[in-house]
CSV table of C-alpha atoms in Angstrom, one decimal:
chain,number,residue,atom,x,y,z
W,1,ASN,CA,0.0,0.0,0.0
W,2,LYS,CA,1.1,3.5,-0.7
W,3,LYS,CA,1.5,5.9,2.3
W,4,SER,CA,-1.6,7.9,2.8
W,5,THR,CA,-0.2,10.9,4.5
W,6,THR,CA,1.9,13.7,3.1
W,7,THR,CA,4.3,15.9,5.0
W,8,TRP,CA,3.4,19.6,4.7
W,9,THR,CA,5.5,22.6,5.7
W,10,THR,CA,3.6,25.6,6.8
W,11,SER,CA,4.8,29.2,6.2
W,12,ASP,CA,6.1,29.4,9.8
W,13,ASN,CA,8.1,26.2,9.1
W,14,ARG,CA,5.9,23.8,11.2
W,15,ILE,CA,5.7,20.2,9.8
W,16,ILE,CA,2.2,18.7,9.6
W,17,LYS,CA,1.5,15.1,8.4
W,18,THR,CA,-2.0,14.7,6.9
W,19,ILE,CA,-3.6,13.3,3.8
W,20,TYR,CA,-4.9,16.7,2.6
W,21,PRO,CA,-3.3,20.1,2.8
W,22,PRO,CA,-3.9,21.9,6.1
W,23,SER,CA,-6.1,25.0,5.9
W,24,GLU,CA,-3.2,27.4,6.4
W,25,LYS,CA,-0.3,29.0,4.5
W,26,LEU,CA,2.1,26.4,3.1
W,27,HIS,CA,5.4,26.2,1.3
W,28,ILE,CA,5.3,23.8,-1.6
W,29,ASN,CA,8.5,22.3,-2.9
W,30,ILE,CA,9.0,22.5,-6.7
W,31,PRO,CA,12.0,21.6,-8.8
W,32,ASN,CA,13.2,25.3,-8.8
W,33,GLY,CA,12.6,26.0,-5.2
W,34,LYS,CA,9.6,26.7,-3.0
W,35,ILE,CA,6.3,28.5,-3.7
W,36,ARG,CA,3.8,29.9,-1.3
W,37,ALA,CA,0.3,28.7,-1.1
W,38,ALA,CA,-2.6,29.9,1.0
W,39,PRO,CA,-6.2,28.7,1.2
W,40,PHE,CA,-7.7,32.1,2.1
W,41,LYS,CA,-6.7,35.7,1.4
W,42,LEU,CA,-8.4,39.0,2.2
W,43,GLN,CA,-8.9,41.7,-0.3
W,44,ALA,CA,-7.1,45.0,0.3
W,45,GLU,CA,-9.2,47.0,2.7
W,46,ASN,CA,-9.3,50.1,0.5
W,47,VAL,CA,-11.2,49.0,-2.6
W,48,ASN,CA,-10.6,52.3,-4.4
W,49,THR,CA,-6.8,51.5,-4.8
W,50,PRO,CA,-5.9,49.9,-8.0
W,51,SER,CA,-4.7,46.2,-7.9
W,52,THR,CA,-1.1,45.9,-6.9
W,53,THR,CA,1.4,43.2,-7.3
W,54,ASN,CA,0.7,42.2,-3.7
W,55,GLU,CA,-3.0,41.6,-4.6
W,56,THR,CA,-2.0,39.5,-7.6
W,57,ASN,CA,0.4,37.5,-5.5
W,58,LYS,CA,-2.5,36.7,-3.1
W,59,ILE,CA,-4.5,35.3,-6.0
W,60,VAL,CA,-1.5,33.3,-7.2
W,61,GLU,CA,-1.0,31.9,-3.7
W,62,GLN,CA,-4.7,30.8,-3.6
W,63,ASN,CA,-4.4,29.2,-7.0
W,64,ASN,CA,-1.3,27.4,-5.8
W,65,TYR,CA,-3.2,26.1,-2.8
W,66,ALA,CA,-6.2,25.1,-4.9
W,67,ASN,CA,-4.0,23.3,-7.4
W,68,ARG,CA,-2.2,21.4,-4.7
W,69,HIS,CA,-5.5,20.4,-3.1
W,70,LEU,CA,-6.7,19.1,-6.5
W,71,GLN,CA,-3.5,17.1,-7.0
W,72,THR,CA,-4.0,15.5,-3.5
W,73,LEU,CA,-7.6,14.6,-4.3
W,74,ASP,CA,-6.5,13.2,-7.7
W,75,SER,CA,-4.0,11.0,-5.9
W,76,GLN,CA,-6.5,9.8,-3.4
W,77,LEU,CA,-9.1,9.0,-6.1
W,78,SER,CA,-6.4,7.1,-8.1
W,79,GLN,CA,-5.6,5.0,-5.0
W,80,ILE,CA,-9.3,4.3,-4.5
W,81,GLU,CA,-9.8,3.3,-8.1
W,82,ILE,CA,-6.9,0.9,-7.9
W,83,MET,CA,-8.3,-0.7,-4.7
W,84,ILE,CA,-11.8,-1.0,-6.3
W,85,GLN,CA,-10.2,-2.6,-9.4
W,86,LYS,CA,-8.2,-5.1,-7.2
W,87,THR,CA,-11.4,-6.0,-5.3
W,88,ASN,CA,-13.3,-6.5,-8.6
W,89,ASP,CA,-10.5,-8.7,-9.9
W,90,GLU,CA,-10.5,-10.8,-6.7
W,91,ILE,CA,-14.3,-11.2,-6.9
W,92,LYS,CA,-14.1,-12.3,-10.5
W,93,THR,CA,-11.4,-14.8,-9.6
W,94,LYS,CA,-13.5,-16.2,-6.7
W,95,ILE,CA,-16.5,-16.5,-9.0
W,96,GLN,CA,-14.5,-18.4,-11.6
W,97,LYS,CA,-13.1,-20.7,-8.9
W,98,THR,CA,-16.6,-21.6,-7.6
W,99,LYS,CA,-18.1,-22.5,-11.0
W,100,SER,CA,-18.7,-26.2,-11.2
W,101,LEU,CA,-16.7,-28.3,-13.5
W,102,PHE,CA,-19.7,-29.8,-15.2
W,103,THR,CA,-23.5,-29.4,-15.3
W,104,PRO,CA,-25.4,-32.4,-13.9
W,105,HIS,CA,-27.9,-34.1,-16.2
W,106,THR,CA,-31.5,-33.1,-15.5
W,107,ILE,CA,-34.4,-35.3,-16.1
W,108,PRO,CA,-37.5,-33.6,-17.5
W,109,GLN,CA,-40.7,-33.7,-15.4
W,110,THR,CA,-42.7,-35.6,-18.0
W,111,GLN,CA,-40.1,-38.4,-18.0
W,112,ILE,CA,-40.2,-38.5,-14.2
W,113,LYS,CA,-44.0,-38.9,-14.2
W,114,GLN,CA,-43.8,-41.6,-16.8
W,115,LEU,CA,-41.2,-43.5,-14.7
W,116,GLN,CA,-43.4,-43.2,-11.6
W,117,LYS,CA,-46.4,-44.6,-13.5
W,118,GLN,CA,-44.3,-47.5,-14.8
W,119,THR,CA,-43.0,-48.3,-11.3
W,120,LEU,CA,-46.5,-48.1,-9.8
W,121,ASN,CA,-47.9,-50.4,-12.5
W,122,GLU,CA,-45.1,-52.9,-11.9
W,123,VAL,CA,-45.7,-52.9,-8.2
W,124,ASN,CA,-49.4,-53.4,-8.7
W,125,GLN,CA,-48.8,-56.2,-11.1
W,126,ARG,CA,-46.5,-58.0,-8.7
W,127,LEU,CA,-48.9,-57.6,-5.8
W,128,GLN,CA,-51.6,-59.2,-7.9
W,129,GLU,CA,-49.3,-62.1,-8.8
W,130,LEU,CA,-48.6,-62.9,-5.2
W,131,ILE,CA,-50.1,-66.1,-4.1
W,132,ILE,CA,-51.7,-65.6,-0.8
W,133,PRO,CA,-52.4,-68.9,1.1
W,134,ASP,CA,-55.9,-69.4,2.3
W,135,THR,CA,-56.3,-68.5,5.9
W,136,PRO,CA,-57.9,-71.1,8.0
W,137,SER,CA,-61.3,-70.2,9.0
W,138,SER,CA,-62.3,-70.5,12.6
W,139,SER,CA,-64.9,-73.1,13.4
W,140,SER,CA,-67.0,-73.0,16.4
């Protein structure tokens, strides 16, 4: 089995081990270094000021966080799909193993009734052929 937890580094350098990213600022390692990711950001308090690089960076950090979260969900779904596929394969194998090697011969109902009639007739005939000795009568 794959490990199910990931080690996350928060922006204040705390280490957290969870399956999904924690709901706080993170540092995400990439080949060229680290990037910042944050689940939530507040808009600048003064809405009349034009957007600044800082505001754009906040959006980028949120996108980074959302993308990392999506990657984690994708990984979890892939693991679940693999587990389901393995389970389905095991079930198919068990079903194949439990199939009988041959199908027993079945006798149709009409033939069974005919055989019963024949047997009854034969029993009746043999009963009639029996010689029953005379029983002595009682004399007074």
